[in-house]
Tab-separated table of C-alpha atoms in Angstrom:
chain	number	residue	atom	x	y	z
A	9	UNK	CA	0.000	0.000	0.000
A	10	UNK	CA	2.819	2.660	0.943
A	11	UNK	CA	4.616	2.021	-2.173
A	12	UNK	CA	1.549	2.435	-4.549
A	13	UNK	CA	0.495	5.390	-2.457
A	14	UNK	CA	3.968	6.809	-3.182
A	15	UNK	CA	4.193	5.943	-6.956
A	16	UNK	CA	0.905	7.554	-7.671
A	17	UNK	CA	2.136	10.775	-5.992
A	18	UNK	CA	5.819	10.954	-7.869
A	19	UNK	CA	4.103	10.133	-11.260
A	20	UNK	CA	3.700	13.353	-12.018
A	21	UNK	CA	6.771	14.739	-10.767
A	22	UNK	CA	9.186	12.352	-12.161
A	23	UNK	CA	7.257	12.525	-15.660
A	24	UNK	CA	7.693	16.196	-15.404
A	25	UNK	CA	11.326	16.291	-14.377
A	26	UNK	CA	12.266	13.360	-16.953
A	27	UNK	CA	10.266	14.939	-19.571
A	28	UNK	CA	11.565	18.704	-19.850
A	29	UNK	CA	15.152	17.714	-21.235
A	30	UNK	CA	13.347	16.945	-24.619
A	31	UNK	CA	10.140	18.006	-25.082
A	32	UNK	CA	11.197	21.104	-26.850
A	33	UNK	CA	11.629	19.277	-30.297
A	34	UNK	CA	7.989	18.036	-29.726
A	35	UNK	CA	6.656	21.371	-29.730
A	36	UNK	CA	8.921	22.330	-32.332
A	37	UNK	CA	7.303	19.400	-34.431
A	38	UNK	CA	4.030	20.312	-33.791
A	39	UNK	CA	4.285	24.230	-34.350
A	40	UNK	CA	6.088	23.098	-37.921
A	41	UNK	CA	2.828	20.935	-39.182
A	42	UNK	CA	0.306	23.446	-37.493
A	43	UNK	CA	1.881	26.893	-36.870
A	44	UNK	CA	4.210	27.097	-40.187
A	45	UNK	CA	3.805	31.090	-39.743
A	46	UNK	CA	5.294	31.250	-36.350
A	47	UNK	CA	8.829	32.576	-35.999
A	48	UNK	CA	11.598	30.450	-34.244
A	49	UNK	CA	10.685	29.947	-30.725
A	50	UNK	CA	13.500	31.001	-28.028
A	51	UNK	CA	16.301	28.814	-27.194
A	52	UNK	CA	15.952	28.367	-23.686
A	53	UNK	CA	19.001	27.234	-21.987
A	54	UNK	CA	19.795	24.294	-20.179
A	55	UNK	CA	20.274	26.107	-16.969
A	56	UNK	CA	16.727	27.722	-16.932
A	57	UNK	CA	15.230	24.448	-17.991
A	58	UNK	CA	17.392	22.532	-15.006
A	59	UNK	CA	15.841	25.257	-12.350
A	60	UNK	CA	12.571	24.926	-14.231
A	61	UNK	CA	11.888	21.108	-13.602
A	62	UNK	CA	13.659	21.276	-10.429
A	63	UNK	CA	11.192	24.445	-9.166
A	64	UNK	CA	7.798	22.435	-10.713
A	65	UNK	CA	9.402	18.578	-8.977
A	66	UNK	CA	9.674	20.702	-5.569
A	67	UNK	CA	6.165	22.623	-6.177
A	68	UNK	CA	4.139	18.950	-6.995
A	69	UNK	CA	6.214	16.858	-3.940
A	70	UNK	CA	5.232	20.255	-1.184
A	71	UNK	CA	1.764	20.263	-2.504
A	72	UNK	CA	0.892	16.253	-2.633
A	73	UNK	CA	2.570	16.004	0.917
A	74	UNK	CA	0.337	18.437	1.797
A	75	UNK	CA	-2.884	17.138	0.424
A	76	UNK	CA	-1.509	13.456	1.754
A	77	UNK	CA	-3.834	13.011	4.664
A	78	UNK	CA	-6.826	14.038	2.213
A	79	UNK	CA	-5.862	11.019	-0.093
A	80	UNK	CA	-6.755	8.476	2.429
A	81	UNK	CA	-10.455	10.101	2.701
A	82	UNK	CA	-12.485	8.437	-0.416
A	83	UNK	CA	-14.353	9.604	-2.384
A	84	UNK	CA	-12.042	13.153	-1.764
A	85	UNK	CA	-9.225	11.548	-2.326
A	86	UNK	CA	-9.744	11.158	-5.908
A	87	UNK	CA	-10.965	14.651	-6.336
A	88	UNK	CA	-7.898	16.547	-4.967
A	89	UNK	CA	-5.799	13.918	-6.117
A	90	UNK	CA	-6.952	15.444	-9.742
A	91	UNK	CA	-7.767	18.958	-8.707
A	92	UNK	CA	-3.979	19.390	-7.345
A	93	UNK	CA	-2.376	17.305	-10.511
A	94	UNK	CA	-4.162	19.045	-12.852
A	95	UNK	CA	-3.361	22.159	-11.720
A	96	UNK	CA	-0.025	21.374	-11.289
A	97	UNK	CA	0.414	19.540	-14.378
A	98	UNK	CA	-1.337	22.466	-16.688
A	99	UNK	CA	0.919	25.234	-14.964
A	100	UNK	CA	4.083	23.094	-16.062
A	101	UNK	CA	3.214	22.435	-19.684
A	102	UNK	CA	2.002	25.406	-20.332
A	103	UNK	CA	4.766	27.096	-18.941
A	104	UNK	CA	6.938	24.847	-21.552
A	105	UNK	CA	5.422	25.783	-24.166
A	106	UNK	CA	4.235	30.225	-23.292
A	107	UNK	CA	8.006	30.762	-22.338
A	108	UNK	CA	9.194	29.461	-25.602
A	109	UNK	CA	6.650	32.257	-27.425
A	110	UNK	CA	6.214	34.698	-24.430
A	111	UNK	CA	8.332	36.974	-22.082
A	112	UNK	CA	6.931	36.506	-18.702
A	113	UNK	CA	4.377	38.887	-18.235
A	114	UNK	CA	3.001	38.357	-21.545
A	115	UNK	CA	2.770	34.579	-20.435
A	116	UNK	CA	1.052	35.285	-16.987
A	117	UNK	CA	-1.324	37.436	-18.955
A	118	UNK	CA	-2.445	34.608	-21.131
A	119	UNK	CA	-2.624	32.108	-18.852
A	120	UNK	CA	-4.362	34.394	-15.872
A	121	UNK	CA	-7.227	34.800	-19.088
A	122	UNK	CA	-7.048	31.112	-20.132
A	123	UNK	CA	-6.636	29.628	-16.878
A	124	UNK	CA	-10.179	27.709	-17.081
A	125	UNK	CA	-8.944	26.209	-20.524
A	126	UNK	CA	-5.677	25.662	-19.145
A	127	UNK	CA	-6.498	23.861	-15.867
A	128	UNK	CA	-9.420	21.124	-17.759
A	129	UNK	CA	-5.926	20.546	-19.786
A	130	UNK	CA	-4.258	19.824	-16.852
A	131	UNK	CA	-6.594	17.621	-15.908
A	132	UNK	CA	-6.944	15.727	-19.326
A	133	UNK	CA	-3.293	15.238	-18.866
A	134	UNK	CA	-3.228	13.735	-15.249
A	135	UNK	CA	-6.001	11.506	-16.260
A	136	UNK	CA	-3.253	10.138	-18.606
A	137	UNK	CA	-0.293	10.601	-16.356
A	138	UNK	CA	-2.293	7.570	-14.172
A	139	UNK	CA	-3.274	4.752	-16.501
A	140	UNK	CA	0.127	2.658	-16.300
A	141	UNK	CA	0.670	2.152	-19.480
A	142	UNK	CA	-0.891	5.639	-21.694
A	143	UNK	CA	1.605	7.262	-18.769
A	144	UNK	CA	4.704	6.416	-20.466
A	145	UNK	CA	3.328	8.699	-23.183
A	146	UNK	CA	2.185	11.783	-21.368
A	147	UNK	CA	4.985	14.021	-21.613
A	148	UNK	CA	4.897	13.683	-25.588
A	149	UNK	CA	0.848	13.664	-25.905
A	150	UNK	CA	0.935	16.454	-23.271
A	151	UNK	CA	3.272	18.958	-25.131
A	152	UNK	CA	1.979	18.536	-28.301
A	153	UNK	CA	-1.930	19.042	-26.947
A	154	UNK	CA	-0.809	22.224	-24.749
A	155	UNK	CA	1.113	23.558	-28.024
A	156	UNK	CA	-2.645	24.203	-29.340
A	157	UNK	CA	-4.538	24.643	-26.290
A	158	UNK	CA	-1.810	27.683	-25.966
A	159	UNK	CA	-1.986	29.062	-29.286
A	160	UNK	CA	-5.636	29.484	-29.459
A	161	UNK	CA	-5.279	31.253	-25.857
A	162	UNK	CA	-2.443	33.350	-27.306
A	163	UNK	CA	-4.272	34.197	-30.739
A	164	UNK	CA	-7.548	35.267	-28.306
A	165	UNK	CA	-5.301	37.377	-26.001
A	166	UNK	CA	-3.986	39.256	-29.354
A	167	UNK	CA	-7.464	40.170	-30.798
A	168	UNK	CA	-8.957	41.113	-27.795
A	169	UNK	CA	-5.358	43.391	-27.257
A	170	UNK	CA	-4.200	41.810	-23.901
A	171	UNK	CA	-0.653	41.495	-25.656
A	172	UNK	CA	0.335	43.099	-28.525
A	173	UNK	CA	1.030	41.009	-31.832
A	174	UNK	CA	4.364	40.199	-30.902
A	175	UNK	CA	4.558	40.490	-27.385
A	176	UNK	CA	7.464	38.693	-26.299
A	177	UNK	CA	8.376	36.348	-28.812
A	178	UNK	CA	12.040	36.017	-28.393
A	179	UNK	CA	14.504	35.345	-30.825
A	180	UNK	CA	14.724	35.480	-34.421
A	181	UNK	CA	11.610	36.872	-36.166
A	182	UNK	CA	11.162	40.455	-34.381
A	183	UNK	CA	13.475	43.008	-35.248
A	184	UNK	CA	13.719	46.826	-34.266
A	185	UNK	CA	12.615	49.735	-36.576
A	186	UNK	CA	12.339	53.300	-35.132
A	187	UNK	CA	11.611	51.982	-31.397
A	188	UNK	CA	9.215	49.418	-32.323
A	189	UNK	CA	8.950	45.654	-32.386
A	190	UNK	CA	8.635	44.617	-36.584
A	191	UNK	CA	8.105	41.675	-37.237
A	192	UNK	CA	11.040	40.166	-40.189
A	193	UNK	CA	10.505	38.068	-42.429
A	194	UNK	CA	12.011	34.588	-41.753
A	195	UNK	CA	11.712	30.644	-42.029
A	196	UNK	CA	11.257	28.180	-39.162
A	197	UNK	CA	15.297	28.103	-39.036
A	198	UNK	CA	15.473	32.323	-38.228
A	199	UNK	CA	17.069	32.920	-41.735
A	200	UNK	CA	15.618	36.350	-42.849
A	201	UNK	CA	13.919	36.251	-46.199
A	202	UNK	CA	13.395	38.802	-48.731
């Protein structure tokens, strides 16, 4: 019983930790066949993804230690067991995928609007985190679903002007001209076109 009790609460942490060092070409994949328009993402650098996985493993062990004694109260158990995954699990894909688009405070922007959409994500993707076998495949399934679930939150923050049309896309693709953010013209490798 104690070590199913303490698989079920490091699923999600050790998928998340595990998963970060390479799900970066997934959403690179999926933004190629979907989102051809979209300008290299950011580079993010080992470091920041390091303290990023280590900061969301820390966040999901505090929080299920906490909830612990409510797992051992059915039919709650299941409930915050989901509630606090999902959650937990939305806020760390989506952060995987905004920060590759987004500066930060573009990124809380969108998901502070999207957060409903966002957190029924979340809990799409602990449901899947927990069947044994569909588990193994979460991080890759995950990515690739929050990649669109993202986009349509980003294209709805643009029109309704809660970030501007390239707010905080990093990298190749924006240039400056007169004080202002232009977008260039480039490929998906950042080579400027004509």
């Amino acid at each position: 019983l104690g070590m199913t009790v303490l698989v079920i609460l490091l699923t999600p942490a050790v998928v998340g930790l595990a998963s970060s060092f390479f799900l970066e070409s997934v959403a690179d994949a999926v933004e190629d066949r979907h989102y051809p328009a979209l300008p290299p993402a950011r580079e993010q650098p080992i470091a920041e993804a390091i303290v990023l996985a280590l900061r969301f493993t820390g966040l999901v062990l505090v929080l299920n230690l906490l909830a612990l004694p409510l797992y051992f109260i059915p039919p709650l158990n299941l409930f915050v067991f989901y509630a606090l995954n999902g959650y937990l699990l939305s806020k760390e894909y989506y952060e995987l995928v905004a920060l590759r688009r987004l500066d930060r405070a573009s990124a809380r922007t969108v998901w502070r609007r999207g957060r409903g959409r966002f957190f029924v994500a979340g809990l799409l993707i602990a449901g899947l985190a927990s069947v044994p076998v569909a588990g193994l495949l979460t991080p890759v399934v995950a990515t690739a679903f929050m990649v669109h679930v993202f986009e349509m939150a980003r294209q709805r923050a643009q029109r309704r002007g809660d970030i501007g049309p390239g707010a905080g896309v990093s990298g190749a693709g924006v240039g400056v001209q007169g004080g202002a953010d232009v977008p260039q013209k480039t490929d998906r490798r950042g080579e400027r076109g004509g």
